Amino acid sequence: MAGILCAMRISQLSAESGVPIPTIKYYLREGLLPPGEQTSATRAEYGQTHLRRLRLIRALLEVGRLPVASIRKVIDAVDDEELGVHEMLGTAHYALSPAMEEHEETPEWQQARELVDRLIADYGWNINPAAPAREELAQTIVTLRRLGVEPTMADLTPYATAAQTLVSTHELHKIPFDAPRETMVEAHVIGTVMYGRVLDAVRRLAEESESARMLGVDG
Amino acid sequence: MAGILCAMRISQLSAESGVPIPTIKYYLREGLLPPGEQTSATRAEYGQTHLRRLRLIRALLEVGRLPVASIRKVIDAVDDEELGVHEMLGTAHYALSPAMEEHEETPEWQQARELVDRLIADYGWNINPAAPAREELAQTIVTLRRLGVEPTMADLTPYATAAQTLVSTHELHKIPFDAPRETMVEAHVIGTVMYGRVLDAVRRLAEESESARMLGVDG
């Protein structure tokens, strides 16, 4: 098996990865997958690098639901060995952020951003000024205010504390920092997206149960 | 002002709620908004009930992004005074759940559901067997396994604990249980959706900061 994995024909690469041959050929044409080693005019061989790369593309596509242009950016960051691991993971992280609607620069946006900045400062977080999550949080604050709900620092801190605990004691430790670059990015993408869904689902379960408890409903 | 709010013409209802007159007329035709009190052949008057109802419709539409058919179900639950508060909130809660893709009943789904059931039992949660969040969590577990990640109970519990703490000490206490039924549902919808976005954004911020810390990157 190890022998086969070291040098595979495209049919074996397809069988091992679960990615159909036409899709593999498409990734080769698009440059997302590096070419195999040409052993004759009609035969190329593929290896572990290709398998890892296909796993990453699949995670970005199926889990991250990223368009090919965004996948290319992430792959470029993986291939750029001069780029540090933090910046490489950040490229994937930013690509996964929800798209923001355009908006005018109003005083309510400035106030929302000030609240975000204060939260980041209070937690001592080290965040790039261009991080999309800053704008996401500001946008949510603006929307809440328009709905007549005025979020204060005291409303945000329980969420920030919960996130901080989850991330520092659990989430980041799942990334295999000694693995190849593709594997690190793949683990980061899966962790960010899928455990985001886990968190959303368990929060809904906890809400239902707590509502039943507070309102004295039997199960 | 209080006098005006007690009996408004449709133009005042529009100005107070921020909802355009044609949209109000559409809601009236669809039965989402109850008719005003007809004071003459060409004139109807609206009151606080209508304002509250418009606020709820707006929250379900703009925050929950629900289609009109789902909004009608929630409104019906609000109007059905025989329905308890927990069931009424539950109708909105279930309507807000992400749509599930169809799937076959496979052993991997059964295993995933068993893990969800064990988690719910471990936390002593009181959850309806038909709660959509059960299936959401099971689906996420199935997807993780297909990606070669095997989530165990130990992987899920940090998220469940974080959610439990947030919900019981913070989130459910934001619902004004002594307010009119519309207002309770509105607060629940805003809390579930918008604070879900807050949690997602602060988690991304915490991830970026923790990655920088673990990899020794300066801000």
Short mmCIF file of C-alpha atoms in Angstrom, two decimals:
data_model
loop_
_atom_site.label_atom_id
_atom_site.label_comp_id
_atom_site.label_asym_id
_atom_site.label_seq_id
_atom_site.Cartn_x
_atom_site.Cartn_y
_atom_site.Cartn_z
CA MET A 1 0.00 0.00 0.00
CA ALA A 2 2.78 2.42 0.96
CA GLY A 3 4.50 1.60 -2.31
CA ILE A 4 1.37 2.36 -4.29
CA LEU A 5 0.85 5.65 -2.43
CA CYS A 6 4.39 6.76 -3.20
CA ALA A 7 3.75 6.69 -6.94
CA MET A 8 0.16 6.56 -8.13
CA ARG A 9 -1.39 6.82 -11.53
CA ILE A 10 -4.25 9.29 -11.83
CA SER A 11 -6.81 6.47 -11.44
CA GLN A 12 -5.25 5.44 -8.12
CA LEU A 13 -5.07 9.07 -6.97
CA SER A 14 -8.80 9.31 -7.73
CA ALA A 15 -9.59 6.09 -5.84
CA GLU A 16 -7.48 7.11 -2.81
CA SER A 17 -8.83 10.66 -2.59
CA GLY A 18 -12.42 10.00 -3.64
CA VAL A 19 -12.12 12.86 -6.17
CA PRO A 20 -13.29 11.89 -9.70
CA ILE A 21 -10.65 11.87 -12.48
CA PRO A 22 -12.27 14.73 -14.51
CA THR A 23 -12.23 16.89 -11.36
CA ILE A 24 -8.54 16.08 -10.77
CA LYS A 25 -7.80 17.04 -14.39
CA TYR A 26 -9.69 20.31 -13.86
CA TYR A 27 -7.60 21.11 -10.76
CA LEU A 28 -4.42 20.31 -12.75
CA ARG A 29 -5.48 22.66 -15.58
CA GLU A 30 -6.36 25.40 -13.06
CA GLY A 31 -2.98 24.99 -11.37
CA LEU A 32 -4.58 24.19 -8.00
CA LEU A 33 -2.87 20.79 -8.09
CA PRO A 34 0.81 20.63 -9.15
CA PRO A 35 1.57 18.40 -12.16
CA GLY A 36 2.61 14.80 -11.55
CA GLU A 37 6.00 13.41 -12.48
CA GLN A 38 5.93 12.57 -16.18
CA THR A 39 7.34 9.01 -16.48
CA SER A 40 6.46 8.58 -20.15
CA ALA A 41 4.63 10.50 -22.86
CA THR A 42 1.24 9.19 -21.66
CA ARG A 43 1.87 8.53 -17.99
CA ALA A 44 2.34 10.75 -14.95
CA GLU A 45 2.82 9.67 -11.36
CA TYR A 46 1.36 11.31 -8.28
CA GLY A 47 2.31 11.08 -4.62
CA GLN A 48 1.41 12.02 -1.05
CA THR A 49 1.71 15.74 -1.84
CA HIS A 50 -1.09 15.42 -4.36
CA LEU A 51 -3.28 13.46 -1.95
CA ARG A 52 -2.80 16.11 0.77
CA ARG A 53 -3.51 18.90 -1.69
CA LEU A 54 -6.73 17.20 -2.85
CA ARG A 55 -7.88 16.82 0.76
CA LEU A 56 -7.27 20.55 1.34
CA ILE A 57 -9.12 21.57 -1.85
CA ARG A 58 -12.04 19.35 -0.84
CA ALA A 59 -12.18 20.91 2.64
CA LEU A 60 -12.08 24.45 1.20
CA LEU A 61 -14.75 23.56 -1.33
CA GLU A 62 -17.15 21.37 0.64
CA VAL A 63 -16.67 22.68 4.16
CA GLY A 64 -15.68 26.28 3.48
CA ARG A 65 -17.90 26.55 0.36
CA LEU A 66 -15.25 28.81 -1.17
CA PRO A 67 -15.24 29.81 -4.85
CA VAL A 68 -12.24 28.67 -6.95
CA ALA A 69 -10.70 32.19 -6.88
CA SER A 70 -10.57 32.10 -3.06
CA ILE A 71 -9.24 28.53 -3.07
CA ARG A 72 -6.44 29.69 -5.35
CA LYS A 73 -5.46 32.42 -2.86
CA VAL A 74 -5.27 29.89 -0.03
CA ILE A 75 -3.25 27.44 -2.18
CA ASP A 76 -0.87 30.26 -3.15
CA ALA A 77 -0.33 31.00 0.54
CA VAL A 78 0.39 27.30 1.20
CA ASP A 79 2.88 27.21 -1.69
CA ASP A 80 4.65 30.40 -0.63
CA GLU A 81 7.18 28.88 1.78
CA GLU A 82 8.43 32.38 2.71
CA LEU A 83 5.04 33.10 4.28
CA GLY A 84 4.92 32.28 8.01
CA VAL A 85 2.42 29.77 9.38
CA HIS A 86 0.33 32.47 11.12
CA GLU A 87 -0.06 34.45 7.87
CA MET A 88 -0.80 31.26 5.92
CA LEU A 89 -3.54 30.21 8.36
CA GLY A 90 -4.79 33.81 8.33
CA THR A 91 -5.24 33.73 4.55
CA ALA A 92 -7.57 30.74 4.91
CA HIS A 93 -9.26 32.29 7.95
CA TYR A 94 -10.04 35.57 6.18
CA ALA A 95 -11.23 33.73 3.04
CA LEU A 96 -13.78 31.87 5.20
CA SER A 97 -15.31 35.08 6.60
CA PRO A 98 -18.88 35.90 5.59
CA ALA A 99 -19.09 38.50 2.80
CA MET A 100 -19.89 42.00 4.08
CA GLU A 101 -22.49 44.27 2.55
CA GLU A 102 -21.30 47.69 1.48
CA HIS A 103 -22.19 50.53 3.80
CA GLU A 104 -21.64 54.23 4.28
CA GLU A 105 -19.35 55.58 6.96
CA THR A 106 -21.87 56.86 9.51
CA PRO A 107 -21.43 57.86 13.17
CA GLU A 108 -23.26 54.68 14.22
CA TRP A 109 -20.61 52.61 12.41
CA GLN A 110 -17.84 54.58 14.10
CA GLN A 111 -19.43 54.01 17.51
CA ALA A 112 -19.80 50.30 16.78
CA ARG A 113 -16.14 50.06 15.77
CA GLU A 114 -15.08 51.86 18.93
CA LEU A 115 -16.95 49.25 20.98
CA VAL A 116 -15.20 46.47 19.02
CA ASP A 117 -11.80 48.12 19.57
CA ARG A 118 -12.46 48.43 23.29
CA LEU A 119 -13.45 44.77 23.52
CA ILE A 120 -10.27 43.71 21.68
CA ALA A 121 -8.18 45.92 23.97
CA ASP A 122 -9.90 44.61 27.13
CA TYR A 123 -9.09 41.02 26.16
CA GLY A 124 -5.56 41.94 25.07
CA TRP A 125 -6.22 40.35 21.68
CA ASN A 126 -3.64 40.73 18.93
CA ILE A 127 -5.73 41.39 15.80
CA ASN A 128 -4.81 42.72 12.36
CA PRO A 129 -6.55 46.08 11.69
CA ALA A 130 -7.91 44.55 8.44
CA ALA A 131 -9.36 41.41 10.10
CA PRO A 132 -12.85 40.82 8.64
CA ALA A 133 -14.23 39.70 12.03
CA ARG A 134 -13.85 43.32 13.27
CA GLU A 135 -16.29 44.50 10.60
CA GLU A 136 -18.59 41.53 11.14
CA LEU A 137 -18.90 42.34 14.82
CA ALA A 138 -19.37 46.07 14.10
CA GLN A 139 -22.09 45.27 11.58
CA THR A 140 -23.93 43.09 14.09
CA ILE A 141 -23.78 45.91 16.66
CA VAL A 142 -25.14 48.41 14.09
CA THR A 143 -28.01 46.04 13.23
CA LEU A 144 -28.86 45.48 16.90
CA ARG A 145 -29.00 49.25 17.48
CA ARG A 146 -31.28 49.73 14.47
CA LEU A 147 -33.60 47.12 15.99
CA GLY A 148 -33.71 49.16 19.19
CA VAL A 149 -31.37 46.90 21.18
CA GLU A 150 -28.38 48.72 22.62
CA PRO A 151 -25.51 46.25 23.12
CA THR A 152 -23.08 47.29 25.84
CA MET A 153 -19.68 45.91 26.76
CA ALA A 154 -21.43 43.84 29.45
CA ASP A 155 -23.56 42.19 26.73
CA LEU A 156 -20.52 41.27 24.63
CA THR A 157 -18.07 40.04 27.28
CA PRO A 158 -19.82 36.73 28.11
CA TYR A 159 -19.47 35.77 24.43
CA ALA A 160 -15.87 36.95 24.24
CA THR A 161 -14.97 35.03 27.40
CA ALA A 162 -16.64 31.86 26.13
CA ALA A 163 -14.86 32.16 22.77
CA GLN A 164 -11.50 32.88 24.40
CA THR A 165 -11.77 29.79 26.61
CA LEU A 166 -12.86 27.50 23.77
CA VAL A 167 -10.16 28.68 21.42
CA SER A 168 -7.22 28.74 23.82
CA THR A 169 -7.93 25.50 25.70
CA HIS A 170 -9.27 23.46 22.84
CA GLU A 171 -9.57 24.67 19.29
CA LEU A 172 -6.07 25.83 18.35
CA HIS A 173 -4.59 22.70 19.93
CA LYS A 174 -6.23 20.62 17.20
CA ILE A 175 -3.95 22.09 14.54
CA PRO A 176 -0.96 19.78 13.89
CA PHE A 177 1.74 22.47 13.83
CA ASP A 178 4.43 19.89 12.95
CA ALA A 179 2.55 18.57 9.88
CA PRO A 180 2.97 19.71 6.24
CA ARG A 181 1.52 23.16 5.48
CA GLU A 182 -1.50 21.76 3.60
CA THR A 183 -2.46 19.60 6.56
CA MET A 184 -2.28 22.53 9.01
CA VAL A 185 -4.52 24.67 6.81
CA GLU A 186 -6.95 21.78 6.29
CA ALA A 187 -7.26 21.19 10.04
CA HIS A 188 -7.74 24.93 10.62
CA VAL A 189 -10.48 25.20 7.98
CA ILE A 190 -12.32 22.14 9.31
CA GLY A 191 -11.99 23.35 12.90
CA THR A 192 -13.16 26.90 12.20
CA VAL A 193 -16.16 25.97 10.07
CA MET A 194 -17.32 22.64 11.49
CA TYR A 195 -16.83 23.45 15.16
CA GLY A 196 -18.61 26.75 14.46
CA ARG A 197 -21.58 24.60 13.42
CA VAL A 198 -21.19 22.39 16.49
CA LEU A 199 -21.27 25.50 18.68
CA ASP A 200 -24.35 26.84 16.90
CA ALA A 201 -26.23 23.54 17.29
CA VAL A 202 -25.39 22.98 20.97
CA ARG A 203 -26.34 26.60 21.69
CA ARG A 204 -29.78 25.96 20.18
CA LEU A 205 -30.13 22.80 22.25
CA ALA A 206 -29.15 24.66 25.42
CA GLU A 207 -31.64 27.45 24.58
CA GLU A 208 -34.50 24.99 24.18
CA SER A 209 -33.69 23.19 27.41
CA GLU A 210 -33.20 26.40 29.41
CA SER A 211 -36.47 27.82 28.06
CA ALA A 212 -38.27 24.63 29.21
CA ARG A 213 -36.64 24.90 32.64
CA MET A 214 -37.42 28.61 33.15
CA LEU A 215 -41.00 28.19 31.99
CA GLY A 216 -41.56 25.00 34.01
CA VAL A 217 -42.28 22.74 31.04
CA ASP A 218 -41.84 18.96 31.41
CA GLY A 219 -39.86 17.01 28.82
CA MET B 1 -47.45 61.32 21.44
CA ALA B 2 -49.15 58.64 23.52
CA GLY B 3 -52.49 59.85 22.18
CA ILE B 4 -51.29 59.58 18.60
CA LEU B 5 -49.90 56.10 19.22
CA CYS B 6 -53.22 54.91 20.66
CA ALA B 7 -55.01 55.57 17.38
CA MET B 8 -52.91 56.04 14.26
CA ARG B 9 -53.79 56.34 10.62
CA ILE B 10 -51.84 54.10 8.27
CA SER B 11 -49.45 56.97 7.39
CA GLN B 12 -48.58 57.43 11.07
CA LEU B 13 -48.16 53.68 11.55
CA SER B 14 -45.73 53.75 8.62
CA ALA B 15 -43.80 56.71 10.06
CA GLU B 16 -43.62 55.17 13.58
CA SER B 17 -42.59 51.70 12.39
CA GLY B 18 -40.39 52.68 9.46
CA VAL B 19 -42.31 50.20 7.28
CA PRO B 20 -43.53 51.69 3.93
CA ILE B 21 -47.33 51.97 3.44
CA PRO B 22 -47.45 49.51 0.47
CA THR B 23 -45.63 46.92 2.63
CA ILE B 24 -48.12 47.46 5.48
CA LYS B 25 -50.98 46.97 3.01
CA TYR B 26 -49.33 43.76 1.78
CA TYR B 27 -49.08 42.43 5.36
CA LEU B 28 -52.77 43.34 5.89
CA ARG B 29 -53.81 41.46 2.72
CA GLU B 30 -51.68 38.46 3.73
CA GLY B 31 -53.26 38.44 7.19
CA LEU B 32 -49.88 38.84 8.91
CA LEU B 33 -51.11 42.14 10.39
CA PRO B 34 -54.66 42.24 11.85
CA PRO B 35 -57.02 44.84 10.31
CA GLY B 36 -57.30 48.28 11.94
CA GLU B 37 -60.47 49.56 13.52
CA GLN B 38 -62.69 50.89 10.72
CA THR B 39 -63.80 54.38 11.88
CA SER B 40 -65.34 55.40 8.55
CA ALA B 41 -65.67 53.97 5.04
CA THR B 42 -62.22 55.29 4.06
CA ARG B 43 -60.44 55.37 7.37
CA ALA B 44 -59.01 52.73 9.71
CA GLU B 45 -57.11 53.28 12.93
CA TYR B 46 -54.15 51.31 14.19
CA GLY B 47 -52.62 50.96 17.64
CA GLN B 48 -49.73 49.61 19.73
CA THR B 49 -50.61 46.02 18.79
CA HIS B 50 -49.96 46.85 15.15
CA LEU B 51 -46.67 48.55 15.94
CA ARG B 52 -45.49 45.54 17.97
CA ARG B 53 -46.58 43.17 15.23
CA LEU B 54 -44.69 45.15 12.57
CA ARG B 55 -41.54 45.10 14.73
CA LEU B 56 -41.83 41.31 15.01
CA ILE B 57 -42.39 40.83 11.27
CA ARG B 58 -39.37 43.02 10.56
CA ALA B 59 -37.19 41.00 12.95
CA LEU B 60 -38.33 37.70 11.40
CA LEU B 61 -37.74 39.06 7.90
CA GLU B 62 -34.53 41.06 8.25
CA VAL B 63 -32.81 39.24 11.10
CA GLY B 64 -34.20 35.73 10.67
CA ARG B 65 -34.39 36.01 6.85
CA LEU B 66 -37.51 33.85 6.97
CA PRO B 67 -39.84 33.39 3.99
CA VAL B 68 -43.43 34.64 4.38
CA ALA B 69 -44.78 31.09 4.90
CA SER B 70 -42.51 30.63 7.94
CA ILE B 71 -43.38 34.10 9.26
CA ARG B 72 -47.05 33.14 9.09
CA LYS B 73 -46.40 30.03 11.22
CA VAL B 74 -44.68 32.14 13.88
CA ILE B 75 -47.47 34.75 13.82
CA ASP B 76 -50.09 31.99 14.13
CA ALA B 77 -48.27 30.71 17.22
CA VAL B 78 -48.24 34.24 18.69
CA ASP B 79 -51.98 34.62 18.02
CA ASP B 80 -52.88 31.22 19.47
CA GLU B 81 -53.28 32.26 23.11
CA GLU B 82 -53.87 28.63 24.12
CA LEU B 83 -50.30 27.85 23.13
CA GLY B 84 -47.86 28.13 26.05
CA VAL B 85 -44.91 30.55 25.92
CA HIS B 86 -42.32 27.74 25.60
CA GLU B 87 -44.12 26.25 22.58
CA MET B 88 -44.59 29.72 21.06
CA LEU B 89 -40.87 30.54 21.41
CA GLY B 90 -40.10 27.03 20.11
CA THR B 91 -42.07 27.69 16.91
CA ALA B 92 -39.87 30.71 16.18
CA HIS B 93 -36.74 28.83 17.26
CA TYR B 94 -37.38 25.87 14.95
CA ALA B 95 -38.30 28.20 12.04
CA LEU B 96 -34.88 29.85 12.40
CA SER B 97 -32.95 26.56 12.09
CA PRO B 98 -30.82 26.07 8.99
CA ALA B 99 -32.51 23.90 6.32
CA MET B 100 -31.27 20.30 6.34
CA GLU B 101 -30.30 18.40 3.22
CA GLU B 102 -32.08 15.10 2.65
CA HIS B 103 -30.07 12.01 3.49
CA GLU B 104 -30.38 8.25 3.66
CA GLU B 105 -30.57 6.41 6.97
CA THR B 106 -27.09 4.94 7.20
CA PRO B 107 -25.21 3.40 10.16
CA GLU B 108 -22.97 6.50 10.29
CA TRP B 109 -26.07 8.68 10.83
CA GLN B 110 -27.29 6.37 13.57
CA GLN B 111 -23.90 6.50 15.29
CA ALA B 112 -23.88 10.29 15.03
CA ARG B 113 -27.38 10.50 16.54
CA GLU B 114 -26.33 8.22 19.40
CA LEU B 115 -23.48 10.60 20.18
CA VAL B 116 -25.92 13.55 20.15
CA ASP B 117 -28.32 11.68 22.44
CA ARG B 118 -25.52 10.86 24.87
CA LEU B 119 -24.44 14.51 24.94
CA ILE B 120 -28.01 15.65 25.64
CA ALA B 121 -28.35 13.04 28.40
CA ASP B 122 -24.99 13.98 29.96
CA TYR B 123 -26.06 17.61 30.22
CA GLY B 124 -29.55 16.69 31.45
CA TRP B 125 -31.04 18.77 28.63
CA ASN B 126 -34.78 18.65 28.03
CA ILE B 127 -35.11 18.55 24.23
CA ASN B 128 -38.00 17.66 21.96
CA PRO B 129 -37.23 14.52 19.88
CA ALA B 130 -38.09 16.56 16.75
CA ALA B 131 -35.77 19.51 17.57
CA PRO B 132 -33.91 20.48 14.36
CA ALA B 133 -30.68 21.16 16.29
CA ARG B 134 -30.38 17.40 17.00
CA GLU B 135 -30.18 16.71 13.26
CA GLU B 136 -27.89 19.70 12.66
CA LEU B 137 -25.41 18.39 15.19
CA ALA B 138 -25.68 14.83 13.84
CA GLN B 139 -25.07 16.11 10.30
CA THR B 140 -21.97 18.02 11.40
CA ILE B 141 -20.63 14.86 13.09
CA VAL B 142 -21.27 12.81 9.92
CA THR B 143 -19.44 15.42 7.80
CA LEU B 144 -16.47 15.50 10.21
CA ARG B 145 -16.19 11.69 10.04
CA ARG B 146 -16.30 11.75 6.23
CA LEU B 147 -13.42 14.24 6.34
CA GLY B 148 -11.45 11.77 8.44
CA VAL B 149 -11.93 13.62 11.76
CA GLU B 150 -13.48 11.46 14.47
CA PRO B 151 -15.28 13.69 16.97
CA THR B 152 -15.55 12.16 20.43
CA MET B 153 -17.60 13.23 23.43
CA ALA B 154 -14.46 14.98 24.72
CA ASP B 155 -14.39 17.09 21.54
CA LEU B 156 -18.02 18.15 21.94
CA THR B 157 -18.25 18.87 25.67
CA PRO B 158 -16.19 22.11 25.69
CA TYR B 159 -18.69 23.57 23.20
CA ALA B 160 -21.71 22.25 25.11
CA THR B 161 -20.35 23.66 28.38
CA ALA B 162 -19.69 27.06 26.82
CA ALA B 163 -23.18 27.15 25.28
CA GLN B 164 -24.84 26.05 28.52
CA THR B 165 -23.11 28.80 30.49
CA LEU B 166 -23.89 31.52 27.94
CA VAL B 167 -27.53 30.56 27.63
CA SER B 168 -28.35 30.02 31.28
CA THR B 169 -26.48 32.96 32.77
CA HIS B 170 -27.09 35.45 30.01
CA GLU B 171 -29.12 34.79 26.91
CA LEU B 172 -32.49 33.59 28.20
CA HIS B 173 -32.53 36.40 30.76
CA LYS B 174 -32.83 38.90 27.92
CA ILE B 175 -36.34 37.73 27.07
CA PRO B 176 -38.97 39.96 28.76
CA PHE B 177 -41.28 37.17 30.00
CA ASP B 178 -43.79 39.72 31.34
CA ALA B 179 -44.14 41.56 27.99
CA PRO B 180 -46.78 40.92 25.28
CA ARG B 181 -46.30 37.68 23.31
CA GLU B 182 -45.01 39.49 20.18
CA THR B 183 -42.32 41.25 22.20
CA MET B 184 -41.09 38.00 23.77
CA VAL B 185 -40.80 36.31 20.38
CA GLU B 186 -39.08 39.35 18.88
CA ALA B 187 -36.48 39.41 21.68
CA HIS B 188 -35.93 35.66 21.30
CA VAL B 189 -35.42 35.91 17.52
CA ILE B 190 -33.00 38.83 17.85
CA GLY B 191 -31.12 37.11 20.67
CA THR B 192 -30.80 33.76 18.89
CA VAL B 193 -29.71 35.12 15.51
CA MET B 194 -27.76 38.28 16.36
CA TYR B 195 -25.91 36.94 19.40
CA GLY B 196 -25.12 33.86 17.30
CA ARG B 197 -23.33 36.28 14.95
CA VAL B 198 -21.61 38.01 17.87
CA LEU B 199 -20.35 34.62 19.07
CA ASP B 200 -19.11 33.70 15.60
CA ALA B 201 -17.23 37.01 15.21
CA VAL B 202 -15.58 36.98 18.67
CA ARG B 203 -14.57 33.35 18.12
CA ARG B 204 -12.78 34.37 14.90
CA LEU B 205 -11.07 37.22 16.74
CA ALA B 206 -9.97 34.87 19.54
CA GLU B 207 -8.68 32.37 16.96
CA GLU B 208 -6.56 34.99 15.23
CA SER B 209 -5.12 36.27 18.49
CA GLU B 210 -4.40 32.80 19.88
CA SER B 211 -2.74 31.75 16.62
CA ALA B 212 -0.48 34.83 16.84
CA ARG B 213 0.34 33.98 20.49
CA MET B 214 1.08 30.29 19.87
CA LEU B 215 3.22 31.07 16.81
CA GLY B 216 5.03 33.95 18.50
CA VAL B 217 3.89 36.64 16.07
CA ASP B 218 3.95 40.30 17.13
CA GLY B 219 0.90 42.50 16.64
#
